[in-house]
Coordinates of C-alpha atoms in Angstrom, one line a residue:
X30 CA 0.3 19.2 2.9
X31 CA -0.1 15.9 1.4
X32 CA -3.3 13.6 1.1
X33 CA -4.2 10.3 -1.1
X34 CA -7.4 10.5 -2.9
X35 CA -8.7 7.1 -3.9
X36 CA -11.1 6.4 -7.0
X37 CA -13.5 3.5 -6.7
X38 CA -11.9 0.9 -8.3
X39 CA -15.5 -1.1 -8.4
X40 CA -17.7 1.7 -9.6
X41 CA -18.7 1.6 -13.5
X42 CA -17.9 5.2 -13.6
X43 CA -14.4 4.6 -12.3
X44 CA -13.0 5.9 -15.8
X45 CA -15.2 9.2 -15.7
X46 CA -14.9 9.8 -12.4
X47 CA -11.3 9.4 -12.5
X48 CA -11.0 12.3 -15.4
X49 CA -13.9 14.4 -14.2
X50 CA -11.4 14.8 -11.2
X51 CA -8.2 15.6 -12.9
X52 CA -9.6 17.8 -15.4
X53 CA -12.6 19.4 -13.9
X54 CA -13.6 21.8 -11.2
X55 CA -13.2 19.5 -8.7
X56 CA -9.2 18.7 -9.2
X57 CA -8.7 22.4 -9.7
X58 CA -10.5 23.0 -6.2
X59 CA -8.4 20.2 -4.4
X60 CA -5.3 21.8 -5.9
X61 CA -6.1 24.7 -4.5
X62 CA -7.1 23.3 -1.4
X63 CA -3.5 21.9 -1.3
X64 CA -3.4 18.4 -2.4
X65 CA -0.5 17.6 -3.7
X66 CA -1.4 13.3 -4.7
X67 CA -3.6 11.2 -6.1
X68 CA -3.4 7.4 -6.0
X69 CA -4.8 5.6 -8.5
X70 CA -5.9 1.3 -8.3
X71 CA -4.2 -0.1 -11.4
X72 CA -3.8 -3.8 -10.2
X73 CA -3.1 -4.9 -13.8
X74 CA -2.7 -4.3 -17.3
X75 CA -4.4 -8.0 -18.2
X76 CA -7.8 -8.5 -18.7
X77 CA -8.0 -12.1 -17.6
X78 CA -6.7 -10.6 -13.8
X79 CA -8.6 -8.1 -13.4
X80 CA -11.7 -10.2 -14.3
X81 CA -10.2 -12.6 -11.7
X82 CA -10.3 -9.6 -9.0
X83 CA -13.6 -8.2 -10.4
X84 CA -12.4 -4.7 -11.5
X85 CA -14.7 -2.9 -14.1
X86 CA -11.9 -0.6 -15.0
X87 CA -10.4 -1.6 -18.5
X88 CA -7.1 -2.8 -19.2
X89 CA -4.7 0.8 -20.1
X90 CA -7.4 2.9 -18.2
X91 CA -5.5 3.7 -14.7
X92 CA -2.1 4.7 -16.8
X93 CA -4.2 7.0 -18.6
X94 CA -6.0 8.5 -15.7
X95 CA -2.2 8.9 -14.4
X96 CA -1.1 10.8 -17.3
X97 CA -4.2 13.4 -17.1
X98 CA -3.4 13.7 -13.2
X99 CA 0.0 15.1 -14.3
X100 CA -1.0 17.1 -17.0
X101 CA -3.9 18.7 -14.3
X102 CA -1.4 20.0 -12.3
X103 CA -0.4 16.9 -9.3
X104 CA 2.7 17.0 -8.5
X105 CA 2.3 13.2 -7.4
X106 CA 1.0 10.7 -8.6
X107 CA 0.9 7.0 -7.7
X108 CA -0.3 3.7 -9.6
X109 CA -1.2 0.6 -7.6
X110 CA -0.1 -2.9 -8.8
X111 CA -1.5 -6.3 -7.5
X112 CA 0.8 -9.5 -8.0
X113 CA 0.1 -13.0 -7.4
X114 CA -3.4 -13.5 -9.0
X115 CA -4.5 -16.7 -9.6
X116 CA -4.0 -17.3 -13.6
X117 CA -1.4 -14.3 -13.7
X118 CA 1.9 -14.8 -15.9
X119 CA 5.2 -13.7 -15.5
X120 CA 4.7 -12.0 -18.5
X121 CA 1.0 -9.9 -17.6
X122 CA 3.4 -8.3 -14.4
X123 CA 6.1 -7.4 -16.1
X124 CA 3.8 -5.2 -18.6
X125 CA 2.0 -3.9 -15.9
X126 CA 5.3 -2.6 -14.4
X127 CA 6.1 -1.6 -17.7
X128 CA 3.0 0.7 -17.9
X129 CA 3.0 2.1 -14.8
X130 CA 6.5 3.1 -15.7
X131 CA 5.8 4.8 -18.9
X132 CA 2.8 6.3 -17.2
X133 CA 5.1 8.8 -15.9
X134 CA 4.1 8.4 -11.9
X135 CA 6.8 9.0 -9.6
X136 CA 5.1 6.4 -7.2
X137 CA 4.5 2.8 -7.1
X138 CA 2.8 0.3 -4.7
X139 CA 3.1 -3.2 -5.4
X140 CA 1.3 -5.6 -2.7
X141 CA 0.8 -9.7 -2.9
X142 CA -2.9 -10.4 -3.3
X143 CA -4.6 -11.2 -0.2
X144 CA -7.8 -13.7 -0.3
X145 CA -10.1 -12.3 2.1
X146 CA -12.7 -14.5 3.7
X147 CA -16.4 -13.8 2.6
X148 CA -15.7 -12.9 -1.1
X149 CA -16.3 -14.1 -4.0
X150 CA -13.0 -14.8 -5.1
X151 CA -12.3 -17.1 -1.4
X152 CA -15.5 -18.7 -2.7
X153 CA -14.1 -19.7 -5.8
X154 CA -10.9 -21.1 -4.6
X155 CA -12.3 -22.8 -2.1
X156 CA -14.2 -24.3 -4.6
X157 CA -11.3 -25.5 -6.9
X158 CA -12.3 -23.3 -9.5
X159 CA -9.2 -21.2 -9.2
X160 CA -5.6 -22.1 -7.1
X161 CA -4.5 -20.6 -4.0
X162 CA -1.8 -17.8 -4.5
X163 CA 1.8 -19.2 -4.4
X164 CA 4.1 -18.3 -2.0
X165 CA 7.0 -19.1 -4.3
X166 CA 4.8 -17.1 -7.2
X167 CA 5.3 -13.9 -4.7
X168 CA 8.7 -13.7 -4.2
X169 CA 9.1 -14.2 -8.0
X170 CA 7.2 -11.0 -8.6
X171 CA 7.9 -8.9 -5.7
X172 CA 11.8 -9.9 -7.0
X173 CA 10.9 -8.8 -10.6
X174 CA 9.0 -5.4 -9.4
X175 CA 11.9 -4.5 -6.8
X176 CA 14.2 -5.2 -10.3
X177 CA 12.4 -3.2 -12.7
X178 CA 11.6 0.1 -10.8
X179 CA 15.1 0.1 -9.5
X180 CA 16.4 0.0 -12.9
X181 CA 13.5 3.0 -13.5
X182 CA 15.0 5.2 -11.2
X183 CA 12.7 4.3 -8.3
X184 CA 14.2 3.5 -4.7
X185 CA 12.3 0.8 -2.4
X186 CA 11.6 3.3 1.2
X187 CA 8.7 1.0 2.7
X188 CA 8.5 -2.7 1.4
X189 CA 5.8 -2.6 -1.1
X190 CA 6.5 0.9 -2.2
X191 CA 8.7 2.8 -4.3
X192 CA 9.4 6.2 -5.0
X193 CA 11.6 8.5 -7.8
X194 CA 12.5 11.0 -5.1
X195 CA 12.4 11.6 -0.9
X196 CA 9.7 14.2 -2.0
X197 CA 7.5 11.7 -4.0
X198 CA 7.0 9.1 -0.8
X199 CA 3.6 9.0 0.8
X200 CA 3.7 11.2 3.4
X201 CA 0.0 10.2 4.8
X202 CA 1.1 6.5 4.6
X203 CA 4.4 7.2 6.1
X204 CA 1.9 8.7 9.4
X205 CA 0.8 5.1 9.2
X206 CA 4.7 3.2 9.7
X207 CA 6.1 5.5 11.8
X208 CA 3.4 5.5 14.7
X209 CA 1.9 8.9 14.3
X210 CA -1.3 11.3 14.5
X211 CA -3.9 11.1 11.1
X212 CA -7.2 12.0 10.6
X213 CA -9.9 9.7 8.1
X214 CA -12.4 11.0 6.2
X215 CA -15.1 8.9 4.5
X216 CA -16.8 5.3 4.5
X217 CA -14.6 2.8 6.3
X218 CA -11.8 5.4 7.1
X219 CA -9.4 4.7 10.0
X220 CA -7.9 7.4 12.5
X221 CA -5.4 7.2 14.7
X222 CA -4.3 10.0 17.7
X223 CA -2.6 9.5 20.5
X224 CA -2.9 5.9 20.6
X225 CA -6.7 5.8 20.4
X226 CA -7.7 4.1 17.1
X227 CA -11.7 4.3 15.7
X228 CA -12.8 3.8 12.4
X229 CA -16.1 4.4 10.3
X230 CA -19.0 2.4 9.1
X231 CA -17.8 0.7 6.1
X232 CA -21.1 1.7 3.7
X233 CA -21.5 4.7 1.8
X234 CA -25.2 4.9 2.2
X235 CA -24.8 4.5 6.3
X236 CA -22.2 6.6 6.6
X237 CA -24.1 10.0 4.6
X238 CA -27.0 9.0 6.8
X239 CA -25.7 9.2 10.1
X240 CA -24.2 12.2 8.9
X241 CA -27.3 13.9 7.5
X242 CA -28.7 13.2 11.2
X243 CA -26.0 15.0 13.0
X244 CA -24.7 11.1 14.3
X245 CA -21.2 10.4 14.4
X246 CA -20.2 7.7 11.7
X247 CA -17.8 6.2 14.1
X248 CA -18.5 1.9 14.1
X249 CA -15.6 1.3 16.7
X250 CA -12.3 2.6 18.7
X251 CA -10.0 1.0 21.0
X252 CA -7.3 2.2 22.8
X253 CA -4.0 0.9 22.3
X254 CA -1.9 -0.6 25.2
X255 CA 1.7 -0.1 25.6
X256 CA 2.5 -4.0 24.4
X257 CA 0.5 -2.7 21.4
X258 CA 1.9 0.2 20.3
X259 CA 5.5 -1.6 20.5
X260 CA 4.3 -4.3 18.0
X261 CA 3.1 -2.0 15.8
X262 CA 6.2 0.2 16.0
X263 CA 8.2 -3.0 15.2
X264 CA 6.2 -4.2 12.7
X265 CA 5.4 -1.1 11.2
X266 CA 9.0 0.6 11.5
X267 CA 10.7 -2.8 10.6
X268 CA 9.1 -2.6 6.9
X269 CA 10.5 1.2 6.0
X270 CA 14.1 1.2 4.5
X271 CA 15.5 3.9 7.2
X272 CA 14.7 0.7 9.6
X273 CA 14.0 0.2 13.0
X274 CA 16.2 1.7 16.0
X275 CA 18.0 -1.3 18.0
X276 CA 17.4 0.7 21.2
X277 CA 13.2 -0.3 20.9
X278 CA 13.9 -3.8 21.5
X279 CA 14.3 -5.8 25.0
X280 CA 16.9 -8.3 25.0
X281 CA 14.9 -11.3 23.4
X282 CA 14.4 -8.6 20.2
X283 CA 18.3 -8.0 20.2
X284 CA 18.9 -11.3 20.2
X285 CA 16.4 -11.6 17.5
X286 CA 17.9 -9.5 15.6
X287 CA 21.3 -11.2 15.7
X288 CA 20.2 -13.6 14.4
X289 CA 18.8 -12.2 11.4
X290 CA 21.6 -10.5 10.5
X291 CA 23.5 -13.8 11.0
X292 CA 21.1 -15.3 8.1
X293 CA 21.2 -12.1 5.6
X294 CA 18.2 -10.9 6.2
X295 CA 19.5 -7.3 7.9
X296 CA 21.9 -4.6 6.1
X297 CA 25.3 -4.9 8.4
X298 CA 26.7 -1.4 7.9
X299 CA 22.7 0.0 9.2
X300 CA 23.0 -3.0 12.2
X301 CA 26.4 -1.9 13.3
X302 CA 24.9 1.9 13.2
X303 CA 22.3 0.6 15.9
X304 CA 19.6 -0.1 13.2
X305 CA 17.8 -3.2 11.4
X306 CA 17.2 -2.8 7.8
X307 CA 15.9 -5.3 6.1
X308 CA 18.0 -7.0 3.1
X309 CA 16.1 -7.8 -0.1
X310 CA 16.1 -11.4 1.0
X311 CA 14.9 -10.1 4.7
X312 CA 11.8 -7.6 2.6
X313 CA 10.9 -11.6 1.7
X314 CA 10.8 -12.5 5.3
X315 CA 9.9 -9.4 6.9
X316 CA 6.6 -11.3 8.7
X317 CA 9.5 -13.7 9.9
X318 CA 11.7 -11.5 10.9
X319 CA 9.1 -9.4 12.6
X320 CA 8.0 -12.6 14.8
X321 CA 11.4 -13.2 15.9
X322 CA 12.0 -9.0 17.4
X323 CA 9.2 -9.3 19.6
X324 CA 9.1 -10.8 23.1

């Protein structure tokens, strides 16, 4: 089977803890448990933007925590990249593709930096210290990552996420697009079966208490209604490169969906097969596109 084990990208130990698990005991016991992936938080290869997003890792450290994953034994490995920072250049992206790239992983992620309310970072642009993320910024560097890996030998199959082979793609993230049944372990870990969604407390500390008490560390579930789960499956299923089946959508979504391939943002030999694949231009778009399948 295939599982994602993720590092804590804000721990001071990140670096040792990284390498303790790829070369000690503990890699050679997940191996044999049967995990066959480790995915690693680079965000960047520039000091300056990672200071912006408050990572303690050093510049260089991820690639090389990617290379001993390898050489333990994981078959898969993924690296992932943050773009749009404020202060970024063109130029600190394209070597942090570049070193992902010679890192040797045969998995990328690339997402568009989200400012979440309550952080620091929020904070400081709402303060002027720092701009807002461009949009325009974005789509310049989602443009150059989709450019580079291709040339790499990586193929797009979900929009911010490239793989070197079918068997390299994230087969626990792919539970997530397609709609179906997953299990989460740990602080703040989401589950998902049958339509009923719950998720755990968010701290480390509260969740090994409740479990040391025999409490559940569930914080919340709901139970998805059918208008829902046909968002998601639109939103979700619209974003992977094998596309969205035609047949999901009522006739506002088809008409929808004319329409996009009327503006370039759907593949026309996939639409006249009955599904809608997004275009590079449409990956761009693919909130907009999204909006306009749904009744």
């Amino acid at each position: 089977f295939l599982n994602v084990w993720r590092p804590p990208e804000f721990s001071p130990g990140w670096s040792r803890g990284a390498s303790k698990l790829c070369r000690g005991p503990e890699g050679g016991e997940l191996r044999a448990a049967g995990f066959t992936r480790i995915s690693l938080g680079m965000q960047s290869v520039a000091p300056t933007v990672l200071a912006v997003l408050e990572r303690r890792h050093t510049p260089g450290r991820a690639a090389e925590a990617a290379r001993e994953a390898r050489d333990a034994g994981f078959p898969h490995v993924n690296l992932d990249l943050i773009y749009g920072t404020p202060g970024e250049t063109e130029e600190d992206f394209a070597r942090s593709l570049a070193a992902a790239i010679d890192a040797g992983v045969d998995h990328v992620s690339a997402y568009a930096l989200i400012v979440e309310e309550g952080t620091r970072l929020a904070a400081r642009i709402r303060r002027g210290e720092l701009p807002y993320p461009s949009d325009d910024v974005a789509a310049d560097r989602y443009l150059a990552a989709d450019a580079t890996l291709t040339a790499a030998g990586f193929s797009w199959y979900e929009v911010s996420n490239w793989a070197t082979s079918p068997e390299a793609r994230c087969r626990h993230n792919l539970l997530y697009w397609t709609g179906g049944d997953w299990w989460g372990l740990g602080p703040g870990a989401h589950s998902h079966v049958g339509g009923v969604r719950w998720w755990n407390v968010k701290h480390p500390a509260a969740y090994a208490s409740r479990l040391a008490a025999g409490v559940s560390p569930g914080a919340g579930r709901e139970l998805l209604t059918p208008a829902e789960r046909h968002m998601e499956e639109v939103m979700l299923r619209l974003r992977l490169a094998s596309g969205l089946p035609l047949s999901v959508l009522d006739e506002t979504g088809r008409a929808g969906a004319a329409r996009a391939l009327a503006d370039g943002l759907l593949e026309r030999r996939a639409y006249e097969a009955g599904r809608a694949v997004l275009t590079l231009r449409g990956r761009l778009l693919a909130d907009a596109v999204v909006r306009d399948l749904l009744p």
